[in-house]
Amino acid sequence: MNFSIYKLYPNDDFTVFQFVSLGSKGQILKVIRFYPTSNPKVYNLGLADVRYVDEKEGVITVDDQRVSNNGDIEKIMRTVASSICIFGQHYPDIFVLFGSGSPVRRRLYRMIMQKYFVEISKTFILFGAKRQDDGKIVNVPFCFNVNGDGFFIKFNI
């Protein structure tokens, strides 16, 4: 994908990336984290605003419920996509699960993916995510008009 993104600052194992969102509300430090799940082939992606950094202790406090409304959601999503590419280059067999507890945010993510689907499919394998009655999350075909429980995405080498 050949779009403008924010500069990413990864940690040593490429599971945490920081960047600065620049928009109508100023500079907002954000973090993208890839967490292992109970399935060794799936990592969960978290995107959040950084609330506090304790450099002495090496601890970052984040808020993943805050809505920044900084006017740069598409650039943020392209930056997240770039982090998935980097993560996927280091962990080529891993699927990334992402979404939100908010149906409104999941719908926004789906709309952005729909808008850039042709470009996304050149770089990623994309599935919908559906929570089953037993609580397990499984991949389903990605549909433009279906609000699922999230998304599975994998860097397509």
Short mmCIF file of C-alpha atoms in Angstrom, two decimals:
data_model
loop_
_atom_site.label_atom_id
_atom_site.label_comp_id
_atom_site.label_asym_id
_atom_site.label_seq_id
_atom_site.Cartn_x
_atom_site.Cartn_y
_atom_site.Cartn_z
CA MET A 1 0.00 0.00 0.00
CA ASN A 2 1.43 3.31 -1.03
CA PHE A 3 -0.30 5.80 1.28
CA SER A 4 0.95 8.29 3.83
CA ILE A 5 1.40 6.84 7.32
CA TYR A 6 2.79 7.98 10.65
CA LYS A 7 6.36 7.05 11.58
CA LEU A 8 6.32 3.89 13.68
CA TYR A 9 8.61 3.25 16.66
CA PRO A 10 8.67 -0.53 17.33
CA ASN A 11 10.02 -2.38 20.34
CA ASP A 12 12.76 -5.00 19.92
CA ASP A 13 10.43 -7.93 19.13
CA PHE A 14 8.02 -5.92 16.94
CA THR A 15 5.00 -6.55 19.16
CA VAL A 16 4.57 -2.94 20.33
CA PHE A 17 4.62 0.12 18.09
CA GLN A 18 4.25 3.75 19.09
CA PHE A 19 3.40 6.69 16.84
CA VAL A 20 2.13 10.25 17.13
CA SER A 21 -1.24 11.21 15.65
CA LEU A 22 -1.27 14.78 14.32
CA GLY A 23 -4.65 16.36 13.81
CA SER A 24 -7.22 18.91 14.86
CA LYS A 25 -6.68 18.16 18.57
CA GLY A 26 -2.88 18.34 18.35
CA GLN A 27 -0.38 15.56 18.98
CA ILE A 28 -1.67 12.34 20.53
CA LEU A 29 0.75 9.52 21.35
CA LYS A 30 -0.73 6.15 20.35
CA VAL A 31 0.34 2.56 20.81
CA ILE A 32 -0.35 -0.60 18.81
CA ARG A 33 0.18 -3.88 20.68
CA PHE A 34 0.12 -7.46 19.43
CA TYR A 35 -0.89 -9.86 22.25
CA PRO A 36 -0.73 -13.66 22.09
CA THR A 37 -4.05 -15.48 22.51
CA SER A 38 -4.77 -19.03 23.63
CA ASN A 39 -4.33 -20.04 19.99
CA PRO A 40 -0.59 -19.89 19.16
CA LYS A 41 -1.43 -18.96 15.53
CA VAL A 42 -3.48 -15.87 16.54
CA TYR A 43 -2.43 -12.59 18.14
CA ASN A 44 -4.84 -9.88 19.23
CA LEU A 45 -4.19 -6.31 18.06
CA GLY A 46 -4.85 -3.42 20.42
CA LEU A 47 -4.81 0.26 19.45
CA ALA A 48 -4.93 2.84 22.22
CA ASP A 49 -4.02 6.36 23.25
CA VAL A 50 -1.06 6.57 25.60
CA ARG A 51 -2.14 8.23 28.84
CA TYR A 52 1.12 8.03 30.81
CA VAL A 53 4.68 6.81 30.26
CA ASP A 54 6.87 5.87 33.22
CA GLU A 55 10.26 5.68 31.53
CA LYS A 56 12.00 4.72 34.79
CA GLU A 57 9.80 1.63 35.23
CA GLY A 58 9.27 1.05 31.51
CA VAL A 59 5.47 1.11 31.94
CA ILE A 60 2.99 2.63 29.50
CA THR A 61 -0.57 3.32 30.67
CA VAL A 62 -3.09 3.35 27.82
CA ASP A 63 -6.76 4.10 27.22
CA ASP A 64 -8.35 1.98 24.50
CA GLN A 65 -11.85 3.36 25.14
CA ARG A 66 -11.02 7.00 24.42
CA VAL A 67 -12.23 8.45 21.13
CA SER A 68 -9.59 10.96 20.03
CA ASN A 69 -11.50 12.48 17.09
CA ASN A 70 -8.23 13.95 15.84
CA GLY A 71 -9.49 13.94 12.24
CA ASP A 72 -6.95 11.40 10.96
CA ILE A 73 -8.66 8.00 11.31
CA GLU A 74 -7.72 6.84 7.80
CA LYS A 75 -4.06 7.72 8.32
CA ILE A 76 -4.16 5.93 11.68
CA MET A 77 -5.67 2.83 10.04
CA ARG A 78 -2.99 2.90 7.32
CA THR A 79 -0.38 3.14 10.08
CA VAL A 80 -1.94 0.14 11.84
CA ALA A 81 -1.86 -1.75 8.51
CA SER A 82 1.84 -0.91 8.20
CA SER A 83 2.47 -2.28 11.69
CA ILE A 84 0.68 -5.51 10.70
CA CYS A 85 3.01 -5.77 7.68
CA ILE A 86 6.08 -5.36 9.88
CA PHE A 87 4.69 -7.77 12.49
CA GLY A 88 3.84 -10.25 9.71
CA GLN A 89 7.36 -10.11 8.29
CA HIS A 90 8.69 -11.22 11.69
CA TYR A 91 5.83 -13.64 12.46
CA PRO A 92 4.70 -14.90 9.03
CA ASP A 93 2.46 -17.72 10.30
CA ILE A 94 0.40 -15.56 12.66
CA PHE A 95 -3.12 -14.24 12.06
CA VAL A 96 -3.98 -10.94 13.74
CA LEU A 97 -7.40 -10.56 15.35
CA PHE A 98 -8.73 -7.06 15.78
CA GLY A 99 -11.95 -5.26 16.39
CA SER A 100 -13.51 -3.32 19.19
CA GLY A 101 -16.03 -3.73 21.96
CA SER A 102 -17.89 -0.89 20.29
CA PRO A 103 -20.18 -1.83 17.39
CA VAL A 104 -19.77 1.71 16.05
CA ARG A 105 -15.97 1.33 15.88
CA ARG A 106 -16.22 -2.12 14.29
CA ARG A 107 -18.54 -0.67 11.66
CA LEU A 108 -16.09 2.19 11.03
CA TYR A 109 -13.21 -0.32 10.63
CA ARG A 110 -15.32 -2.39 8.22
CA MET A 111 -16.20 0.69 6.16
CA ILE A 112 -12.53 1.69 5.88
CA MET A 113 -11.58 -1.85 4.87
CA GLN A 114 -14.37 -1.85 2.31
CA LYS A 115 -13.18 1.47 0.87
CA TYR A 116 -9.61 0.16 0.46
CA PHE A 117 -10.45 -3.52 -0.13
CA VAL A 118 -8.67 -3.77 -3.49
CA GLU A 119 -5.46 -2.35 -2.01
CA ILE A 120 -5.81 -4.36 1.21
CA SER A 121 -6.21 -7.65 -0.69
CA LYS A 122 -2.91 -7.07 -2.48
CA THR A 123 -1.10 -7.15 0.87
CA PHE A 124 -3.33 -9.05 3.31
CA ILE A 125 -5.59 -12.05 3.66
CA LEU A 126 -8.79 -10.78 5.33
CA PHE A 127 -11.59 -12.63 7.14
CA GLY A 128 -14.45 -11.64 9.36
CA ALA A 129 -14.47 -12.83 12.98
CA LYS A 130 -17.56 -14.32 14.57
CA ARG A 131 -18.04 -15.27 18.21
CA GLN A 132 -19.71 -18.67 18.57
CA ASP A 133 -22.14 -19.63 21.34
CA ASP A 134 -19.30 -21.38 23.21
CA GLY A 135 -17.30 -18.10 23.24
CA LYS A 136 -14.73 -19.13 20.65
CA ILE A 137 -13.98 -16.69 17.86
CA VAL A 138 -13.76 -18.22 14.39
CA ASN A 139 -12.93 -16.80 10.99
CA VAL A 140 -15.71 -16.37 8.44
CA PRO A 141 -15.65 -14.87 4.94
CA PHE A 142 -15.30 -11.09 5.01
CA CYS A 143 -18.57 -9.45 3.90
CA PHE A 144 -18.96 -5.75 3.16
CA ASN A 145 -22.48 -5.52 4.55
CA VAL A 146 -22.20 -7.70 7.67
CA ASN A 147 -21.22 -6.32 11.05
CA GLY A 148 -19.31 -9.16 12.69
CA ASP A 149 -17.41 -9.37 15.95
CA GLY A 150 -14.08 -8.33 14.48
CA PHE A 151 -11.58 -9.22 11.78
CA PHE A 152 -8.76 -11.66 11.14
CA ILE A 153 -5.97 -10.34 8.98
CA LYS A 154 -2.68 -11.88 7.89
CA PHE A 155 0.23 -10.37 6.03
CA ASN A 156 0.31 -12.12 2.65
CA ILE A 157 3.96 -12.77 1.88
#
